[in-house]
């Protein structure tokens, strides 16, 4: 049993595989049989055996449901169901109408996604901005990313324009 701080006014109480979220002295949320707790970017994911819950720093539910896996980064959260990933903003709005075979959390400039064996990038609104055609990708940093295309490594910008090869 332990207590963890969520924000100035909210905390978690871990007790016998249950996690209870309290704010202003009142129970706000509870989930049983917790498998994993993740905190990132002002969100907390409570991953349970049957149900998962994502809450914000005020203890409010942002998303809940059954899931295979959850990933968090500072800008989005990613939920895997039936071997497919969906992407949500921190308000809980699904930003992509498509489901993806894989996602690479950590990108705000562009979100790396994979369908089948190929990767591409979405913008922060879930629109495809760089085609799904790469064998491998990295997150963007300062406007550039490294991609593998037809056996060659290339450096691209956030528009997908090839800037050169890594040295």
mmCIF file of C-alpha atoms in Angstrom:
data_model
loop_
_atom_site.group_PDB
_atom_site.id
_atom_site.type_symbol
_atom_site.label_atom_id
_atom_site.label_comp_id
_atom_site.label_asym_id
_atom_site.label_seq_id
_atom_site.Cartn_x
_atom_site.Cartn_y
_atom_site.Cartn_z
ATOM 1 C CA UNK A 1 0.000 0.000 0.000
ATOM 2 C CA UNK A 2 1.267 3.460 -0.852
ATOM 3 C CA UNK A 3 0.286 7.012 -1.794
ATOM 4 C CA UNK A 4 1.505 8.960 -4.836
ATOM 5 C CA UNK A 5 0.948 12.625 -5.676
ATOM 6 C CA UNK A 6 -0.864 13.476 -8.914
ATOM 7 C CA UNK A 7 -0.980 17.264 -8.421
ATOM 8 C CA UNK A 8 -1.246 19.791 -5.604
ATOM 9 C CA UNK A 9 -4.812 18.717 -4.827
ATOM 10 C CA UNK A 10 -4.993 15.129 -6.089
ATOM 11 C CA UNK A 11 -3.323 11.867 -5.114
ATOM 12 C CA UNK A 12 -3.436 8.124 -5.687
ATOM 13 C CA UNK A 13 -3.868 5.507 -3.032
ATOM 14 C CA UNK A 14 -2.593 2.051 -3.988
ATOM 15 C CA UNK A 15 -4.233 -0.675 -1.932
ATOM 16 C CA UNK A 16 -4.518 -4.400 -2.706
ATOM 17 C CA UNK A 17 -4.221 -4.023 -6.509
ATOM 18 C CA UNK A 18 -6.766 -1.171 -6.504
ATOM 19 C CA UNK A 19 -5.867 2.409 -7.328
ATOM 20 C CA UNK A 20 -8.122 5.132 -5.979
ATOM 21 C CA UNK A 21 -7.759 8.767 -7.049
ATOM 22 C CA UNK A 22 -8.710 11.346 -4.436
ATOM 23 C CA UNK A 23 -9.162 15.074 -4.887
ATOM 24 C CA UNK A 24 -10.294 17.593 -2.331
ATOM 25 C CA UNK A 25 -10.808 14.709 0.113
ATOM 26 C CA UNK A 26 -13.281 12.858 -2.141
ATOM 27 C CA UNK A 27 -12.928 9.699 -4.208
ATOM 28 C CA UNK A 28 -12.803 10.719 -7.900
ATOM 29 C CA UNK A 29 -11.883 7.522 -9.762
ATOM 30 C CA UNK A 30 -11.104 3.910 -8.941
ATOM 31 C CA UNK A 31 -9.805 0.996 -10.966
ATOM 32 C CA UNK A 32 -9.213 -2.549 -9.843
ATOM 33 C CA UNK A 33 -6.496 -5.092 -10.596
ATOM 34 C CA UNK A 34 -4.057 -2.432 -11.782
ATOM 35 C CA UNK A 35 -1.238 -3.858 -13.872
ATOM 36 C CA UNK A 36 0.666 -0.660 -14.629
ATOM 37 C CA UNK A 37 0.603 3.046 -13.726
ATOM 38 C CA UNK A 38 2.234 5.572 -16.088
ATOM 39 C CA UNK A 39 2.576 9.339 -15.641
ATOM 40 C CA UNK A 40 3.567 11.623 -18.516
ATOM 41 C CA UNK A 41 2.656 15.033 -19.885
ATOM 42 C CA UNK A 42 0.059 15.799 -17.205
ATOM 43 C CA UNK A 43 -1.789 12.507 -17.735
ATOM 44 C CA UNK A 44 -1.879 9.306 -15.748
ATOM 45 C CA UNK A 45 -2.760 5.939 -17.279
ATOM 46 C CA UNK A 46 -4.035 3.253 -14.942
ATOM 47 C CA UNK A 47 -3.815 0.032 -16.910
ATOM 48 C CA UNK A 48 -6.035 -2.652 -15.393
ATOM 49 C CA UNK A 49 -6.513 -6.327 -16.182
ATOM 50 C CA UNK A 50 -9.908 -5.685 -17.831
ATOM 51 C CA UNK A 51 -10.329 -1.907 -17.998
ATOM 52 C CA UNK A 52 -7.940 1.009 -18.299
ATOM 53 C CA UNK A 53 -8.386 4.620 -17.314
ATOM 54 C CA UNK A 54 -6.577 7.819 -18.299
ATOM 55 C CA UNK A 55 -7.026 10.842 -16.062
ATOM 56 C CA UNK A 56 -5.695 14.389 -16.096
ATOM 57 C CA UNK A 57 -3.988 16.279 -13.265
ATOM 58 C CA UNK A 58 -7.402 17.309 -11.880
ATOM 59 C CA UNK A 59 -8.399 13.676 -11.423
ATOM 60 C CA UNK A 60 -10.910 13.892 -14.292
ATOM 61 C CA UNK A 61 -11.454 10.950 -16.609
ATOM 62 C CA UNK A 62 -10.090 11.643 -20.089
ATOM 63 C CA UNK A 63 -10.603 8.126 -21.496
ATOM 64 C CA UNK A 64 -11.594 4.674 -20.280
ATOM 65 C CA UNK A 65 -12.188 1.293 -21.831
ATOM 66 C CA UNK A 66 -10.804 -2.136 -22.491
ATOM 67 C CA UNK A 67 -7.364 -2.173 -24.056
ATOM 68 C CA UNK A 68 -4.359 -4.358 -24.818
ATOM 69 C CA UNK A 69 -1.830 -1.602 -24.171
ATOM 70 C CA UNK A 70 -1.454 2.130 -23.548
ATOM 71 C CA UNK A 71 1.432 4.471 -24.327
ATOM 72 C CA UNK A 72 1.784 8.081 -23.201
ATOM 73 C CA UNK A 73 3.959 10.956 -24.296
ATOM 74 C CA UNK A 74 3.897 14.673 -23.546
ATOM 75 C CA UNK A 75 1.384 15.413 -26.306
ATOM 76 C CA UNK A 76 -0.747 12.330 -27.055
ATOM 77 C CA UNK A 77 -1.805 8.963 -25.734
ATOM 78 C CA UNK A 78 -2.017 5.784 -27.758
ATOM 79 C CA UNK A 79 -4.447 2.923 -27.144
ATOM 80 C CA UNK A 80 -4.051 -0.557 -28.632
ATOM 81 C CA UNK A 81 -7.125 -2.717 -29.261
ATOM 82 C CA UNK A 82 -7.315 -5.760 -31.540
ATOM 83 C CA UNK A 83 -3.644 -5.279 -32.517
ATOM 84 C CA UNK A 84 -4.356 -1.750 -33.823
ATOM 85 C CA UNK A 85 -3.294 1.589 -32.321
ATOM 86 C CA UNK A 86 -5.506 4.681 -32.061
ATOM 87 C CA UNK A 87 -4.140 8.133 -31.223
ATOM 88 C CA UNK A 88 -5.811 10.634 -28.881
ATOM 89 C CA UNK A 89 -4.929 14.154 -27.779
ATOM 90 C CA UNK A 90 -4.666 14.930 -24.058
ATOM 91 C CA UNK A 91 -8.326 16.016 -23.991
ATOM 92 C CA UNK A 92 -9.340 12.493 -25.007
ATOM 93 C CA UNK A 93 -10.294 13.342 -28.597
ATOM 94 C CA UNK A 94 -9.347 10.691 -31.143
ATOM 95 C CA UNK A 95 -7.195 12.512 -33.681
ATOM 96 C CA UNK A 96 -6.864 9.859 -36.364
ATOM 97 C CA UNK A 97 -9.765 8.112 -38.019
ATOM 98 C CA UNK A 98 -7.404 5.283 -38.974
ATOM 99 C CA UNK A 99 -6.016 2.550 -36.757
ATOM 100 C CA UNK A 100 -2.307 1.790 -37.064
ATOM 101 C CA UNK A 101 -0.217 -1.364 -36.759
ATOM 102 C CA UNK A 102 2.434 0.539 -34.778
ATOM 103 C CA UNK A 103 3.063 4.018 -33.430
ATOM 104 C CA UNK A 104 6.225 5.683 -32.214
ATOM 105 C CA UNK A 105 5.376 7.995 -29.284
ATOM 106 C CA UNK A 106 7.317 11.153 -28.605
ATOM 107 C CA UNK A 107 6.729 13.308 -31.652
ATOM 108 C CA UNK A 108 4.920 16.648 -31.684
ATOM 109 C CA UNK A 109 6.196 17.878 -35.052
ATOM 110 C CA UNK A 110 4.986 14.677 -36.724
ATOM 111 C CA UNK A 111 3.697 11.360 -35.328
ATOM 112 C CA UNK A 112 5.373 8.253 -36.792
ATOM 113 C CA UNK A 113 2.849 5.520 -37.707
ATOM 114 C CA UNK A 114 3.131 2.147 -39.426
ATOM 115 C CA UNK A 115 0.603 0.355 -41.584
ATOM 116 C CA UNK A 116 1.693 -3.074 -42.773
ATOM 117 C CA UNK A 117 5.459 -2.929 -43.205
ATOM 118 C CA UNK A 118 5.742 0.772 -44.054
ATOM 119 C CA UNK A 119 5.996 3.932 -41.962
ATOM 120 C CA UNK A 120 4.900 7.512 -42.500
ATOM 121 C CA UNK A 121 3.930 10.546 -40.435
ATOM 122 C CA UNK A 122 0.763 12.277 -39.226
ATOM 123 C CA UNK A 123 0.399 15.857 -38.088
ATOM 124 C CA UNK A 124 -0.968 16.804 -34.649
ATOM 125 C CA UNK A 125 -4.518 16.707 -36.065
ATOM 126 C CA UNK A 126 -4.154 13.117 -37.292
ATOM 127 C CA UNK A 127 -3.815 13.920 -41.000
ATOM 128 C CA UNK A 128 -1.238 12.060 -43.099
ATOM 129 C CA UNK A 129 1.478 14.585 -43.897
ATOM 130 C CA UNK A 130 4.320 12.362 -45.052
ATOM 131 C CA UNK A 131 3.419 9.255 -47.103
ATOM 132 C CA UNK A 132 3.371 5.761 -45.613
ATOM 133 C CA UNK A 133 6.305 4.415 -47.660
ATOM 134 C CA UNK A 134 9.375 4.159 -45.417
ATOM 135 C CA UNK A 135 11.034 0.993 -44.110
ATOM 136 C CA UNK A 136 11.984 2.736 -40.858
ATOM 137 C CA UNK A 137 11.647 6.181 -39.254
ATOM 138 C CA UNK A 138 12.703 8.242 -36.260
ATOM 139 C CA UNK A 139 10.905 11.016 -34.403
ATOM 140 C CA UNK A 140 11.529 14.533 -35.637
ATOM 141 C CA UNK A 141 13.951 16.702 -33.696
ATOM 142 C CA UNK A 142 14.343 20.373 -34.592
ATOM 143 C CA UNK A 143 12.457 19.827 -37.839
ATOM 144 C CA UNK A 144 14.378 16.826 -39.201
ATOM 145 C CA UNK A 145 14.121 13.033 -38.994
ATOM 146 C CA UNK A 146 16.022 10.087 -40.388
ATOM 147 C CA UNK A 147 14.143 7.584 -42.563
ATOM 148 C CA UNK A 148 15.047 4.354 -44.319
ATOM 149 C CA UNK A 149 13.778 4.282 -47.899
ATOM 150 C CA UNK A 150 14.598 1.565 -50.429
ATOM 151 C CA UNK A 151 17.692 0.574 -48.468
ATOM 152 C CA UNK A 152 19.058 4.111 -48.066
ATOM 153 C CA UNK A 153 19.033 6.365 -45.028
ATOM 154 C CA UNK A 154 17.814 9.881 -45.716
ATOM 155 C CA UNK A 155 17.229 13.020 -43.698
ATOM 156 C CA UNK A 156 13.826 14.633 -44.291
ATOM 157 C CA UNK A 157 12.072 17.757 -43.060
ATOM 158 C CA UNK A 158 8.524 17.937 -41.658
ATOM 159 C CA UNK A 159 7.145 18.292 -45.198
ATOM 160 C CA UNK A 160 8.848 15.046 -46.298
ATOM 161 C CA UNK A 161 11.433 16.778 -48.467
ATOM 162 C CA UNK A 162 14.761 14.921 -48.624
ATOM 163 C CA UNK A 163 17.534 17.124 -47.253
ATOM 164 C CA UNK A 164 20.395 14.675 -47.700
ATOM 165 C CA UNK A 165 21.989 11.576 -46.234
ATOM 166 C CA UNK A 166 23.272 11.224 -42.666
ATOM 167 C CA UNK A 167 27.023 11.422 -42.395
#
